[in-house]
Coordinates of C-alpha atoms in Angstrom, one line a residue:
M11 CA 0.0 0.1 0.1
P12 CA 1.4 3.3 -1.0
E13 CA 2.4 5.6 2.2
E14 CA -0.3 8.2 1.3
M15 CA -2.7 5.3 1.5
D16 CA -1.5 4.2 4.6
V17 CA -1.7 7.5 6.2
I18 CA -5.4 8.1 5.0
L19 CA -6.0 4.4 6.3
K20 CA -4.5 5.2 10.0
I21 CA -6.9 8.2 10.1
V22 CA -9.9 6.3 9.0
R23 CA -9.4 4.0 11.6
R24 CA -9.3 6.5 14.5
Y25 CA -12.9 7.4 13.0
R26 CA -14.0 4.0 12.4
P27 CA -12.3 1.3 14.0
T28 CA -14.1 -1.3 12.1
G29 CA -15.5 -1.9 8.7
R30 CA -14.2 -2.7 5.1
V31 CA -12.1 0.3 3.6
S32 CA -11.5 1.3 0.0
I33 CA -9.4 4.2 -1.3
R34 CA -9.2 5.6 -4.6
R35 CA -7.3 8.8 -5.7
I36 CA -10.1 11.2 -7.6
G37 CA -8.3 14.1 -8.2
S38 CA -4.6 15.6 -7.9
F39 CA -4.6 18.8 -9.7
V40 CA -3.9 21.2 -6.6
N41 CA -4.1 18.6 -3.9
D42 CA -4.3 15.2 -3.5
V43 CA -8.0 14.1 -3.1
F44 CA -9.4 10.4 -2.4
L45 CA -12.8 8.8 -2.1
V46 CA -12.6 6.6 0.8
K47 CA -15.4 4.2 1.5
V48 CA -16.1 2.6 5.0
D49 CA -18.8 0.0 4.2
N50 CA -21.6 1.9 2.8
E51 CA -20.6 5.4 4.0
K52 CA -18.3 7.8 1.7
L53 CA -15.7 10.1 3.0
V54 CA -13.3 12.4 1.0
A55 CA -9.6 12.6 2.3
K56 CA -7.4 15.6 1.2
R57 CA -3.8 15.3 1.0
Y58 CA -2.3 19.0 0.8
T59 CA 0.9 18.9 -1.5
N60 CA 3.8 21.5 -1.4
W61 CA 3.7 23.4 -4.6
V62 CA 7.6 23.1 -5.5
S63 CA 7.5 22.6 -9.4
L64 CA 7.5 24.5 -12.6
K65 CA 3.6 24.8 -12.8
W66 CA 3.0 26.1 -9.4
V67 CA 5.4 28.9 -10.0
T68 CA 3.9 29.8 -13.1
L69 CA 0.3 29.6 -11.4
S70 CA 1.8 31.9 -8.7
I71 CA 3.0 34.4 -11.3
F72 CA -0.4 34.1 -13.3
G73 CA -2.3 34.7 -10.0
I74 CA -0.7 37.9 -8.9
G75 CA -3.1 40.3 -7.9
S76 CA -6.1 38.5 -8.3
V77 CA -5.6 35.6 -5.6
H78 CA -3.3 34.6 -3.0
F79 CA -2.0 30.9 -3.1
S80 CA 0.2 29.5 -0.4
I81 CA 2.9 27.2 -2.0
S82 CA 2.9 25.3 1.8
G83 CA 0.9 22.6 2.1
K84 CA 0.8 22.8 5.7
R85 CA -0.7 26.2 5.5
R86 CA -3.4 25.6 2.9
M87 CA -4.4 22.7 5.1
E88 CA -4.4 25.0 8.3
A89 CA -6.7 27.6 6.4
E90 CA -9.1 25.3 5.5
Y91 CA -9.4 24.0 8.6
A92 CA -9.9 27.0 10.1
F93 CA -12.5 28.2 7.6
N94 CA -14.3 25.4 7.5
D95 CA -14.7 25.5 11.5
L96 CA -15.6 29.3 11.2
L97 CA -18.6 28.5 8.6
S98 CA -19.8 25.4 10.5
R99 CA -20.0 27.5 13.3
R100 CA -22.2 30.3 11.7
G101 CA -24.3 27.7 10.5
I102 CA -23.2 27.3 6.9
P103 CA -23.3 23.7 5.7
V104 CA -19.7 22.4 5.0
P105 CA -18.0 19.3 5.2
S106 CA -17.1 18.1 8.7
I107 CA -13.5 17.0 9.4
L108 CA -13.6 13.7 11.1
G109 CA -9.7 13.5 11.6
A110 CA -6.5 15.2 10.3
D111 CA -2.8 14.3 10.6
Q112 CA -0.8 17.4 10.5
K113 CA 2.8 15.6 9.6
S114 CA 1.2 14.1 6.6
R115 CA -0.8 17.4 5.5
T116 CA -4.0 14.9 5.4
I117 CA -7.7 15.8 6.6
L118 CA -10.5 13.4 6.6
F119 CA -14.1 15.0 5.5
S120 CA -17.5 13.7 5.8
P121 CA -19.7 14.7 2.5
T122 CA -21.7 18.2 2.7
K123 CA -25.2 17.6 4.4
R124 CA -27.6 19.6 1.8
E125 CA -30.8 20.9 2.8
N126 CA -33.8 19.9 0.4

């Protein structure tokens, strides 16, 4: 099992100690995103990568003046964690944070509950 999947499994097991777990990468443009299934429950894991390649330097230059991007995966993870907490406390439906591992810059989210 790749190391990134092993870290996700450890976070999942803190949240759900039992059950069959499957992990599948579903995206990896800005961050690595994984669909995690525990029995019939669907979750999302996100790993915040550090942007050190040429494409991120190019995007940073292109975005000057319009958007502030941090190339640090740790900073982006901390910002998303804090922003989700703020929005949730204000009653805005956002994914719940079920677990996190700061060393690997990975967060486990529940799906957003939507009102009809």
